[in-house]
Amino acid sequence: MSKRNAFLILAGAVALAVALILPSVTTRALVAVLLLLLAVVALVRSFVSKTSLKELQTSRPGSTTGDEESSQEIFALGKLFEATMSGMREGLLVVDKDMRVVASNKAAHRLFNLSQGKLDSQRLTELTRNPAVYSAFLDALKGTERSGVKIETHGPERLVFDLRVVPLSNANGRGGASSQKTHAAQGALGVFIDITRIERLEHVRQEFLSNVSHELRTPLTAILAFIETLEAGAIEDQAASQRFLAIIRRNATRMHDLIDDILELSAIEAGNVQVKAEQVELAPIVTDVIASLASKAAAQGIVLSNAVALDSMVFADARRLEQMLTNLVENGIKFNRPNGQVTIRFENGRRERESETAVRDRIVVEDTGEGIPAQHLERLFERFYRVDRARSRDMGGTGLGLAIVKHLARAHGGEVSVTSELGKGSTFTIELPTINQPAPRVGMWSS
């Protein structure tokens, strides 16, 4: 082993060690991809150099077909390069100085929607008309390395890639990066790193923070305003001060409920909430839910009806099932009509299995409210999504209740859905595995 190779191996080991101790997962991933890219570039250059040397030796008069050891080394290097390219999840594309593809991998085929055949020998302009891709490879052929180029595709689904393109000098090139800046390259190697999921998570994070800030700012502003009013002398007016204090308490309670729901939802999504499903009687749970919400229902003249048979059994975590039903029934009370009704009933999936119309037990919560417009149904279980924001806030809603129901249902191995008809009310359905189909005890993450 030459001193140069030994130095490169040592430098790579040190860089890998530094990457492993970095605190950020994203930073570690980017460093790992960079090291992989440098390794691929080194393999390409070494392979081209050794192939050229072999051709030179075979063309000399009196020369043999080459040393057997060198041939085996080149063969192994080529196999390693091919395996590396095939196994990469990142799309890899190598072009020559004429912008013609000379090497690619399967990930690049998927990127350019090529299900069969190869990209080799095609010009880059035949594969894509994205000016950012062409410009990055053109700059690399001029000796300028490009990184951080954001590429978006709009096929069946929107994908986002981070493109990094490095120039490839000829086999006799000397001076490394410095020579690439002053001499045109013989080719360019581009790596397409899929950052679609990272972009989506970043969007969810920003939207979540924006919603939380807005939801906390509203009650906090009201609290500060009434405190200032009391400090300005209104505290001497006993009737006014009692009314202001009641408003302050109501807004403080709203903030407390919001923080509790945020913590609860975060714990469920992180998998820290374990669902211990077992056979439980459904009717007593529904009775407890109705009793806990009886005062709220009576204040609006809403009748709560338990239509669950006494012998109904479900496979669920009793405490989490009560939490889901409480959120749905409370939602039915808030958005019901005066003197309306909320009914809870049960549909046994085992009894319908012979006809294969259902394989899950269903708990149905029906209300006689005004109904939900069809365009809102698909997003109803998203965090902070409200059909009528002003009305929901006036009633003390946090905008997270239905999202918690969705995640708890999925943690049971089930699902929750909603159907609604304007003027006739809404129907929420919790589907749970039957007793013979136990639910997995796993956490769920989704938007």
CSV table of C-alpha atoms in Angstrom, one decimal, residues 290 297 300-307 328-329 331-345 364-370 424-427:
chain,number,residue,atom,x,y,z
A,290,ILE,CA,-72.0,10.2,28.9
A,297,ALA,CA,-74.9,18.4,27.0
A,300,GLN,CA,-77.1,23.1,25.2
A,301,GLY,CA,-80.2,20.9,25.5
A,302,ILE,CA,-78.4,17.9,23.8
A,303,VAL,CA,-79.6,14.4,24.5
A,304,LEU,CA,-76.9,11.7,24.8
A,305,SER,CA,-78.1,8.2,24.0
A,306,ASN,CA,-76.3,4.9,24.7
A,307,ALA,CA,-77.5,2.4,22.1
A,328,LEU,CA,-66.0,12.4,19.6
A,329,VAL,CA,-69.0,12.8,21.8
A,331,ASN,CA,-67.3,17.2,19.4
A,332,GLY,CA,-70.9,16.1,18.7
A,333,ILE,CA,-72.2,18.3,21.5
A,334,LYS,CA,-70.3,21.4,20.5
A,335,PHE,CA,-71.3,21.4,16.8
A,336,ASN,CA,-74.9,20.1,17.3
A,337,ARG,CA,-78.2,22.0,16.9
A,338,PRO,CA,-80.2,23.1,20.0
A,339,ASN,CA,-82.1,20.2,21.4
A,340,GLY,CA,-80.2,17.8,19.2
A,341,GLN,CA,-79.0,14.3,19.9
A,342,VAL,CA,-75.8,12.3,20.0
A,343,THR,CA,-76.1,8.5,19.8
A,344,ILE,CA,-73.3,5.9,20.4
A,345,ARG,CA,-73.9,2.4,19.0
A,364,VAL,CA,-70.4,4.7,15.8
A,365,VAL,CA,-71.0,8.2,17.1
A,366,GLU,CA,-73.8,10.0,15.4
A,367,ASP,CA,-75.0,13.5,15.9
A,368,THR,CA,-77.9,15.6,14.5
A,369,GLY,CA,-75.8,18.7,13.8
A,370,GLU,CA,-75.7,20.8,10.7
A,424,LYS,CA,-78.6,15.9,8.7
A,425,GLY,CA,-75.6,15.6,10.9
A,426,SER,CA,-72.3,13.7,11.0
A,427,THR,CA,-71.3,10.1,11.7
